[in-house]
PDB file of N, CA and C in Angstrom:
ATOM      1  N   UNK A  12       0.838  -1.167   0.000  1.00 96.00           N
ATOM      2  CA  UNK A  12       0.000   0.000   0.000  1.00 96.00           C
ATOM      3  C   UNK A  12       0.892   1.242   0.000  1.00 96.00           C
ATOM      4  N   UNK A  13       0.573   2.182  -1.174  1.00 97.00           N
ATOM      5  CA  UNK A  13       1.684   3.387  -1.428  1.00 97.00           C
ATOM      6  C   UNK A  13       1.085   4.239   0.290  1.00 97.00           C
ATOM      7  N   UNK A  14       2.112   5.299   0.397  1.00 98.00           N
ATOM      8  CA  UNK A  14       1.417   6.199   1.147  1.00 98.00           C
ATOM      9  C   UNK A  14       2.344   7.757   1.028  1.00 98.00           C
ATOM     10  N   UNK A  15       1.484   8.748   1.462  1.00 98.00           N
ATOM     11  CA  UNK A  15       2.179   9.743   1.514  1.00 98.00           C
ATOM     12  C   UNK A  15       2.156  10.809   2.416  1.00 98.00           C
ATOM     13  N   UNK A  16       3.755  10.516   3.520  1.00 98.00           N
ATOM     14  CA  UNK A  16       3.532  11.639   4.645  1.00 98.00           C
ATOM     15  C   UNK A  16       4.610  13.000   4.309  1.00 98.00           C
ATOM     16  N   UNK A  17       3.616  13.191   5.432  1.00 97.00           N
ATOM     17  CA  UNK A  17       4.253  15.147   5.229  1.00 97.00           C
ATOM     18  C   UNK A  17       4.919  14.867   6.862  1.00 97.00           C
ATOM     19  N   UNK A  18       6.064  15.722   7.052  1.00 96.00           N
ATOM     20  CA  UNK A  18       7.301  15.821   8.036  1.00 96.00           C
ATOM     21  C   UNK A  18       7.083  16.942   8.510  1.00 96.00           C
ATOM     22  N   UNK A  19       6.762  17.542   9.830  1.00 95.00           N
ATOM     23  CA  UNK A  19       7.953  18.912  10.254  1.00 95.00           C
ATOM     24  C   UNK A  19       8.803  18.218  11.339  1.00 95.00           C
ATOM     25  N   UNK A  20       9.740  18.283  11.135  1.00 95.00           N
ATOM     26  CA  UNK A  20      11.042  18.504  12.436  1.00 95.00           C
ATOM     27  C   UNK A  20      11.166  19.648  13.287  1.00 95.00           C
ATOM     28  N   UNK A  21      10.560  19.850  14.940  1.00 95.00           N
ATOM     29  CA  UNK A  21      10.862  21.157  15.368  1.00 95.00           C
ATOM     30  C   UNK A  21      11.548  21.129  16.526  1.00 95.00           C
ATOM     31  N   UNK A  22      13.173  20.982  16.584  1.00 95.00           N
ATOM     32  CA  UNK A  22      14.220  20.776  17.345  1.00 95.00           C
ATOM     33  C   UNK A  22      13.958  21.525  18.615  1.00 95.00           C
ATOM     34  N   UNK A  23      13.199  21.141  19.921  1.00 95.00           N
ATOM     35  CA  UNK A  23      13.368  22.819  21.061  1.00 95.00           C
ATOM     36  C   UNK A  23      14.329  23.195  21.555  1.00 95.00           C
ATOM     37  N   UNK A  24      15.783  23.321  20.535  1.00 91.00           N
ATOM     38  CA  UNK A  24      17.063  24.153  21.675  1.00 91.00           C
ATOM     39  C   UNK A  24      17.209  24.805  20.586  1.00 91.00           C
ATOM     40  N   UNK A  25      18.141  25.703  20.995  1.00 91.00           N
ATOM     41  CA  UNK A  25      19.124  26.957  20.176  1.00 91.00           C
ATOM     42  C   UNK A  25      19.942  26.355  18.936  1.00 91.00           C
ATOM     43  N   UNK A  26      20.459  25.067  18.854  1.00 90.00           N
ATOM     44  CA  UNK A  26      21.138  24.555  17.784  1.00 90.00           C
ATOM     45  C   UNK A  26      20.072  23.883  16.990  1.00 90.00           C
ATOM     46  N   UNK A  27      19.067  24.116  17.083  1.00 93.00           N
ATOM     47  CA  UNK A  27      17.922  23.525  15.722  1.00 93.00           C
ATOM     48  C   UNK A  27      18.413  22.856  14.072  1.00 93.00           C
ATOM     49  N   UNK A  28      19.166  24.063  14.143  1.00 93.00           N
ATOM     50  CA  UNK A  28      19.079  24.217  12.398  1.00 93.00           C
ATOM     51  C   UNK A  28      19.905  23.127  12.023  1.00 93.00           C
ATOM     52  N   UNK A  29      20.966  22.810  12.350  1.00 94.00           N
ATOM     53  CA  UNK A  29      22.020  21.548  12.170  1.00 94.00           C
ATOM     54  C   UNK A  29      21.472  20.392  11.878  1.00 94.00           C
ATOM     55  N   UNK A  30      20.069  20.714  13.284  1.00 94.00           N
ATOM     56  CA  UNK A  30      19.768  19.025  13.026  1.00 94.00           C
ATOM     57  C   UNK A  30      18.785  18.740  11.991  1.00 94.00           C
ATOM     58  N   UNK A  31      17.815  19.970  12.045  1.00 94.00           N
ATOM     59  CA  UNK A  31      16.680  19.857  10.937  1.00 94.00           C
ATOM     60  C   UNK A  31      17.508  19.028   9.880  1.00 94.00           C
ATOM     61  N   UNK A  32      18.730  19.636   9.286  1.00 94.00           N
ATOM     62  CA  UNK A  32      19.506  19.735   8.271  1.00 94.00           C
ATOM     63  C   UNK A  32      19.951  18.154   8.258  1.00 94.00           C
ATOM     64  N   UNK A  33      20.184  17.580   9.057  1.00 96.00           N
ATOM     65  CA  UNK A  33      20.744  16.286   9.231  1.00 96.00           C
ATOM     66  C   UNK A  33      19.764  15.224   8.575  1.00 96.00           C
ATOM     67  N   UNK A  34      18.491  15.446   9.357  1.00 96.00           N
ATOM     68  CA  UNK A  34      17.324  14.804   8.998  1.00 96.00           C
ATOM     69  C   UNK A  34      17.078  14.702   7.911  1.00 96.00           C
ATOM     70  N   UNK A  35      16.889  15.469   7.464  1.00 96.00           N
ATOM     71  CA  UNK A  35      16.627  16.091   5.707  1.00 96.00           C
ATOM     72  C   UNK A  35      17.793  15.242   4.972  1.00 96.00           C
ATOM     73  N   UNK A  36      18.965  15.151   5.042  1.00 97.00           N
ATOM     74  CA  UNK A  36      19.667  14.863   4.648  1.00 97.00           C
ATOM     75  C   UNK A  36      19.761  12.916   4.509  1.00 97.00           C
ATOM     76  N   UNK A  37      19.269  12.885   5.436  1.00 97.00           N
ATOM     77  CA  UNK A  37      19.051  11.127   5.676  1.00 97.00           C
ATOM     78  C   UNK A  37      17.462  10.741   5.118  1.00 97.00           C
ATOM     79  N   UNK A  38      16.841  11.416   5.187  1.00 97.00           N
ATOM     80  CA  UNK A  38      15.942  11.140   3.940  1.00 97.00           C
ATOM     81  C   UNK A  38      16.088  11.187   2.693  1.00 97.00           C
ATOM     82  N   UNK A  39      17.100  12.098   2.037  1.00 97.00           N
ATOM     83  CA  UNK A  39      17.307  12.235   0.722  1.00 97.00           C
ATOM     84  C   UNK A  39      18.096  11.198   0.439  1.00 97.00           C
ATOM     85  N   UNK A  40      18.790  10.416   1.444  1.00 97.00           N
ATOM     86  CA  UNK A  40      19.152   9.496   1.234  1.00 97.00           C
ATOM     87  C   UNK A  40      18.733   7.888   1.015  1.00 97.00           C
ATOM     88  N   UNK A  41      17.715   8.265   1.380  1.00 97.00           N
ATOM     89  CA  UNK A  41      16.847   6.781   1.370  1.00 97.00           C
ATOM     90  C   UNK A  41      16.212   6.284  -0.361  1.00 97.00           C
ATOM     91  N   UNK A  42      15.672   5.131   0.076  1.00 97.00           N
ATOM     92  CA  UNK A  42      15.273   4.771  -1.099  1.00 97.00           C
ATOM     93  C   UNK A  42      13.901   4.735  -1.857  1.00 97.00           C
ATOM     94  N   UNK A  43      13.366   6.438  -0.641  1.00 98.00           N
ATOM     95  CA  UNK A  43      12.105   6.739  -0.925  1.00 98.00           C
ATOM     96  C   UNK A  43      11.922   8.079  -2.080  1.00 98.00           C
ATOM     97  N   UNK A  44      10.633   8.623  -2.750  1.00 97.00           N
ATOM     98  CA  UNK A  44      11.079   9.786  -3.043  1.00 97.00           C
ATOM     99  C   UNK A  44      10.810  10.753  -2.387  1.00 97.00           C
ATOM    100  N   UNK A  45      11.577  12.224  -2.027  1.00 97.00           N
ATOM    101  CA  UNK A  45      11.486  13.067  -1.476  1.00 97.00           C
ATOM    102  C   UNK A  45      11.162  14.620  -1.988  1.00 97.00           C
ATOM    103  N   UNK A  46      10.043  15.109  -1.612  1.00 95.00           N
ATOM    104  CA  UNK A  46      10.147  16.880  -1.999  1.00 95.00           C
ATOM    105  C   UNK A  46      10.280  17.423  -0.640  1.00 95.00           C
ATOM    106  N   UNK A  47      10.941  18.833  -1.077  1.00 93.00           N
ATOM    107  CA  UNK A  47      11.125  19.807   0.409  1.00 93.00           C
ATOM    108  C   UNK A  47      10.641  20.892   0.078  1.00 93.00           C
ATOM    109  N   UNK A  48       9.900  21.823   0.865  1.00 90.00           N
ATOM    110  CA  UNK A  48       9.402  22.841   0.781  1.00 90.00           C
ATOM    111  C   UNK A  48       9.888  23.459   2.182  1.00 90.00           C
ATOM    112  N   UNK A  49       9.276  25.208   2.276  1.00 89.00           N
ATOM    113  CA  UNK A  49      10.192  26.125   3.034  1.00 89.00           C
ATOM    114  C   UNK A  49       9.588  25.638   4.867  1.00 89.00           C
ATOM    115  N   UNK A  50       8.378  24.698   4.449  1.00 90.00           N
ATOM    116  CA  UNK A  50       7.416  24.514   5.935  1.00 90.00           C
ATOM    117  C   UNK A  50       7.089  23.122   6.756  1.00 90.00           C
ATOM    118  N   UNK A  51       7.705  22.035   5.230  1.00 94.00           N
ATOM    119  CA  UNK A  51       7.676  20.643   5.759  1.00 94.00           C
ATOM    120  C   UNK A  51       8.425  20.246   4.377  1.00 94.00           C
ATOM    121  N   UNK A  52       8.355  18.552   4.789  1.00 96.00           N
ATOM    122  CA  UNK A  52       9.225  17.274   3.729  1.00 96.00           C
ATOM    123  C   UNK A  52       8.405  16.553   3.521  1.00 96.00           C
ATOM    124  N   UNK A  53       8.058  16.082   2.430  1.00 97.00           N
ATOM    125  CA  UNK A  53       7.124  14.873   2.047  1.00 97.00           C
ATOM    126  C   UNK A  53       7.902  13.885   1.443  1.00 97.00           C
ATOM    127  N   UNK A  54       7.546  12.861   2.041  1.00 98.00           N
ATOM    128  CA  UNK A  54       8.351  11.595   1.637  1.00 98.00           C
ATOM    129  C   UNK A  54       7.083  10.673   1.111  1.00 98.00           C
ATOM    130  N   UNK A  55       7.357   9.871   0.078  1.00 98.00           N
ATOM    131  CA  UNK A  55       6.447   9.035  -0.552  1.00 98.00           C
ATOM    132  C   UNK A  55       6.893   7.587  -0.097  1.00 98.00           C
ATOM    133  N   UNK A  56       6.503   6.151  -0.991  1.00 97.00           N
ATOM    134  CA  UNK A  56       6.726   4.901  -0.932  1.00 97.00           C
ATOM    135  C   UNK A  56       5.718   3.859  -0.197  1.00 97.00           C
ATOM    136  N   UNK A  57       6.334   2.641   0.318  1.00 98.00           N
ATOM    137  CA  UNK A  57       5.404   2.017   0.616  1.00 98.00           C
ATOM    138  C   UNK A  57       5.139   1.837   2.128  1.00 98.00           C
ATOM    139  N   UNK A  58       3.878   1.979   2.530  1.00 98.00           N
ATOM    140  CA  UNK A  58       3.664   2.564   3.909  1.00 98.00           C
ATOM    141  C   UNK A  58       4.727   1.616   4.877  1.00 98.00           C
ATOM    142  N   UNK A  59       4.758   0.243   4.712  1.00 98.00           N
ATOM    143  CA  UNK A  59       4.868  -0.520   5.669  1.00 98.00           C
ATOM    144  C   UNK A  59       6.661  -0.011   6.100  1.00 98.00           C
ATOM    145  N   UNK A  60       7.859  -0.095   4.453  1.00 98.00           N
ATOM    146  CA  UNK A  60       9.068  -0.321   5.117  1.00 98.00           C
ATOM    147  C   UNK A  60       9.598   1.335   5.354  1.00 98.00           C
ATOM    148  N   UNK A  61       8.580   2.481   4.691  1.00 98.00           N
ATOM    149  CA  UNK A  61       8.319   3.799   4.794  1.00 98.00           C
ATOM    150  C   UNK A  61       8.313   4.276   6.607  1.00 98.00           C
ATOM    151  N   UNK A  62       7.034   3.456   7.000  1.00 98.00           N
ATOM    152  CA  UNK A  62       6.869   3.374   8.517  1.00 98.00           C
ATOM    153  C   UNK A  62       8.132   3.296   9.397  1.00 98.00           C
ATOM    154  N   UNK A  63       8.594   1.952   8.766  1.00 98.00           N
ATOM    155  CA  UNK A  63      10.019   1.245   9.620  1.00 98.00           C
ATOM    156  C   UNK A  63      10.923   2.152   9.980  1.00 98.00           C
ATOM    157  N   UNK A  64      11.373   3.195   8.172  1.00 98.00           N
ATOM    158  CA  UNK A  64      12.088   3.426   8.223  1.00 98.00           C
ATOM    159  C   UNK A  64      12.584   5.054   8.676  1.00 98.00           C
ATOM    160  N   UNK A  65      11.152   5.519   8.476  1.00 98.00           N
ATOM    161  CA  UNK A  65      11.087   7.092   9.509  1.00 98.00           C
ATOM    162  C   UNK A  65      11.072   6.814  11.391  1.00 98.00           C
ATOM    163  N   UNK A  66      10.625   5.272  11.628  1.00 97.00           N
ATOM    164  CA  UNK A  66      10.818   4.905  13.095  1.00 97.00           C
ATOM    165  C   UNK A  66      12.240   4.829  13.391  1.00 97.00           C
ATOM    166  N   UNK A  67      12.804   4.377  12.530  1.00 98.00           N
ATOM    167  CA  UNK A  67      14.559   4.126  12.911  1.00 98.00           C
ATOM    168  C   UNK A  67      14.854   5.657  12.718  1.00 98.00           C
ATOM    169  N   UNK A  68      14.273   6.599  11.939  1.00 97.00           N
ATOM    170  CA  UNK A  68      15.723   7.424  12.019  1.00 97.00           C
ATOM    171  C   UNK A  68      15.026   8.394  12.954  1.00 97.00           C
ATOM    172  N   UNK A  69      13.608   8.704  12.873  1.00 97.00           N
ATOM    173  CA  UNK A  69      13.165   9.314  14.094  1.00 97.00           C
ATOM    174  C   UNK A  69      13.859   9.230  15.854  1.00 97.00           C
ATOM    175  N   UNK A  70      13.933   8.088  15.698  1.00 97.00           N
ATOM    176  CA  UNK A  70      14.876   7.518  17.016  1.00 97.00           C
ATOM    177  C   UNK A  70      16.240   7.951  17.011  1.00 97.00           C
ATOM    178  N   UNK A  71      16.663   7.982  16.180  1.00 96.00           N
ATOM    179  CA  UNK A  71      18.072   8.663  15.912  1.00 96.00           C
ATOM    180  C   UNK A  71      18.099  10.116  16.063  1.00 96.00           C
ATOM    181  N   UNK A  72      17.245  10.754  15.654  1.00 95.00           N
ATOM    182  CA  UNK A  72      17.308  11.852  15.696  1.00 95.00           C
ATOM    183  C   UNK A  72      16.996  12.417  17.370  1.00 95.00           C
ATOM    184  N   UNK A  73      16.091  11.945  18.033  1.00 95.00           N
ATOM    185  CA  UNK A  73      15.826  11.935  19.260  1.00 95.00           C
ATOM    186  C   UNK A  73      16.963  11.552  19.887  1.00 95.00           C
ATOM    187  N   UNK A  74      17.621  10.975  19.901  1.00 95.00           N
ATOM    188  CA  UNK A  74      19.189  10.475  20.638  1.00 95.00           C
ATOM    189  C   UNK A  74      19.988  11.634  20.398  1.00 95.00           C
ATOM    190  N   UNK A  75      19.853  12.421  19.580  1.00 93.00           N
ATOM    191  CA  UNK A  75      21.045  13.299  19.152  1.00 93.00           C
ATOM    192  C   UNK A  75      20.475  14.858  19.536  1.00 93.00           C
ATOM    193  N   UNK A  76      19.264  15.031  20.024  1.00 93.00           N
ATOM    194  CA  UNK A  76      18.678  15.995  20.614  1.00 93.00           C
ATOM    195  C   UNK A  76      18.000  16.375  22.001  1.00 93.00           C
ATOM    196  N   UNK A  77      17.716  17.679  22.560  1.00 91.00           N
ATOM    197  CA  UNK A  77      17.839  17.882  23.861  1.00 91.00           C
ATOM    198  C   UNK A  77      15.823  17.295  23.759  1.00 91.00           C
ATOM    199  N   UNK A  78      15.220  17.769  23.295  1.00 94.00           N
ATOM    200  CA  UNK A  78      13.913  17.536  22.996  1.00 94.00           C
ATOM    201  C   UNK A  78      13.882  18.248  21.363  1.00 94.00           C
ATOM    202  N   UNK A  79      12.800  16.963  21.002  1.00 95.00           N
ATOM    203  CA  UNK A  79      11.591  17.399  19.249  1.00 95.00           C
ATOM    204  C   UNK A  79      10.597  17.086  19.054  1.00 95.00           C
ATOM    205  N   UNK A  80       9.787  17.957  19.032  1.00 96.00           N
ATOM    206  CA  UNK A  80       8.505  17.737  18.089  1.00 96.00           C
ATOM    207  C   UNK A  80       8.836  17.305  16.518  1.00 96.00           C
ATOM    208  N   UNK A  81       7.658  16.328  16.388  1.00 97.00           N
ATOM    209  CA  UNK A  81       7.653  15.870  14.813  1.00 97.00           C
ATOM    210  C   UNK A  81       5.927  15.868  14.278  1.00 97.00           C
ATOM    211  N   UNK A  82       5.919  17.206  13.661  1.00 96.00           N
ATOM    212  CA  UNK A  82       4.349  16.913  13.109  1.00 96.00           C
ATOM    213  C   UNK A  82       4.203  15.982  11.605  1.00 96.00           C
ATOM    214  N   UNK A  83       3.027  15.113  11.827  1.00 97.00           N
ATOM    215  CA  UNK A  83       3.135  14.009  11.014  1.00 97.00           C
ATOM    216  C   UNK A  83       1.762  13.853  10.251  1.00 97.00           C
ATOM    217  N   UNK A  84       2.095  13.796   8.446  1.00 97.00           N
ATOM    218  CA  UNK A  84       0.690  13.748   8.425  1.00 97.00           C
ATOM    219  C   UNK A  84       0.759  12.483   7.666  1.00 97.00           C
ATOM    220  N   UNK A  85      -0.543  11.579   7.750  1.00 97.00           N
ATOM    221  CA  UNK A  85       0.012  10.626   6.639  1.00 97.00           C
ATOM    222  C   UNK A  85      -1.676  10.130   5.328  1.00 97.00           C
ATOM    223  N   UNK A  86      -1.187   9.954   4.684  1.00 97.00           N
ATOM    224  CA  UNK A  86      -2.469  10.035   3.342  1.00 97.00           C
ATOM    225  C   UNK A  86      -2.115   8.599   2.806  1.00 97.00           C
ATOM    226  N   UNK A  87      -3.230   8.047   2.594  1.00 97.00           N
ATOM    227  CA  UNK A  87      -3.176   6.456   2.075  1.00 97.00           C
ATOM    228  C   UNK A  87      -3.258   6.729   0.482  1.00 97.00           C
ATOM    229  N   UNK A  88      -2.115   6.723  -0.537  1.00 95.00           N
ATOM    230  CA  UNK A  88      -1.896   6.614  -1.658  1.00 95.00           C
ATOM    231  C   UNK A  88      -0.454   7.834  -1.972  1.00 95.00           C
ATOM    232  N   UNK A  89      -0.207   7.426  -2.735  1.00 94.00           N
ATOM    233  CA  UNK A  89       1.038   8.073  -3.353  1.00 94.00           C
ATOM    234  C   UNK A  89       0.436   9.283  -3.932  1.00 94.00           C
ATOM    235  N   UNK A  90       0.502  10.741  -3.702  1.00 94.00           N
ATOM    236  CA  UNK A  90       0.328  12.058  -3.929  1.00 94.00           C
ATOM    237  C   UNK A  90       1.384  12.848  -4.710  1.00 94.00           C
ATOM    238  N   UNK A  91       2.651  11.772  -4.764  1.00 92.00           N
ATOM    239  CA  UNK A  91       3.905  12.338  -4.757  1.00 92.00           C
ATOM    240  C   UNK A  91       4.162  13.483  -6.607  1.00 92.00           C
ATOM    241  N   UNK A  92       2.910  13.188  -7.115  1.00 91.00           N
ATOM    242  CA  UNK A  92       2.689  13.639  -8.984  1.00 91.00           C
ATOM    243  C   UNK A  92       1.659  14.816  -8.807  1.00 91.00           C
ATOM    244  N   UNK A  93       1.297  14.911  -7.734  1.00 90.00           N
ATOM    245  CA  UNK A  93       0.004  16.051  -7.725  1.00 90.00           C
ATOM    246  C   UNK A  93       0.730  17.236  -7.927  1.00 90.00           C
ATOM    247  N   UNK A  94      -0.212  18.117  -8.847  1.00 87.00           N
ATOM    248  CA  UNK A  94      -0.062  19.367  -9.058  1.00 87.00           C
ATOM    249  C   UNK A  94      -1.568  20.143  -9.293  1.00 87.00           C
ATOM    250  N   UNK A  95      -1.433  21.591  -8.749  1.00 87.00           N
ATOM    251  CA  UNK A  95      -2.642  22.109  -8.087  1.00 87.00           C
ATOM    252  C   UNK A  95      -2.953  22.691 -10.105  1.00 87.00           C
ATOM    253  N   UNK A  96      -4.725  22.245  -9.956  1.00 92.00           N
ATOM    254  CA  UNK A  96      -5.469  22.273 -11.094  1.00 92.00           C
ATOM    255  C   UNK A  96      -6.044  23.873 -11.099  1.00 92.00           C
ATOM    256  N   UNK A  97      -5.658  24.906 -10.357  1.00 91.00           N
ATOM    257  CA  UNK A  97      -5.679  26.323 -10.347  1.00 91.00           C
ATOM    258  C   UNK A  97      -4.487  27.336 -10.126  1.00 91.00           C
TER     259      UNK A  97
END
């Protein structure tokens, strides 16, 4: 089953930006596809190893920070081709 979530990363200390940056960076690395915009990340693929694999690095990222919020949205089908019809 495709799926498609939307990301914010919101680091609560003073060194934020590094890590946002890290994150981002380990998604573009994966073997999902990725768009970035100025307010969130949308990552596409298939829900199940998609799931797995934002749980592993989510956890990682939490290890490497003082506290984060992660707002999460998730949509059952691949969105990743949409473009607005206005």
């Amino acid at each position: 089953m495709k799926a498609s979530i939307e990301l914010t990363m919101s680091p609560l200390q003073d060194d934020y930006e590094q890590h946002i940056i890290d994150f981002i960076k380990t998604l573009r690395n994966s073997e999902f596809t990725v768009i970035e915009n100025p307010l969130a990340t949308q990552i596409y693929g298939e829900f199940v190893p998609l799931m797995e694999f934002l749980t592993k690095e989510m956890a990682a990222s939490m290890e490497k920070t003082k506290a984060v919020l992660f707002y999460i949205k998730v949509v059952k089908t691949d969105r990743s081709d949409y473009e607005p019809f206005f």
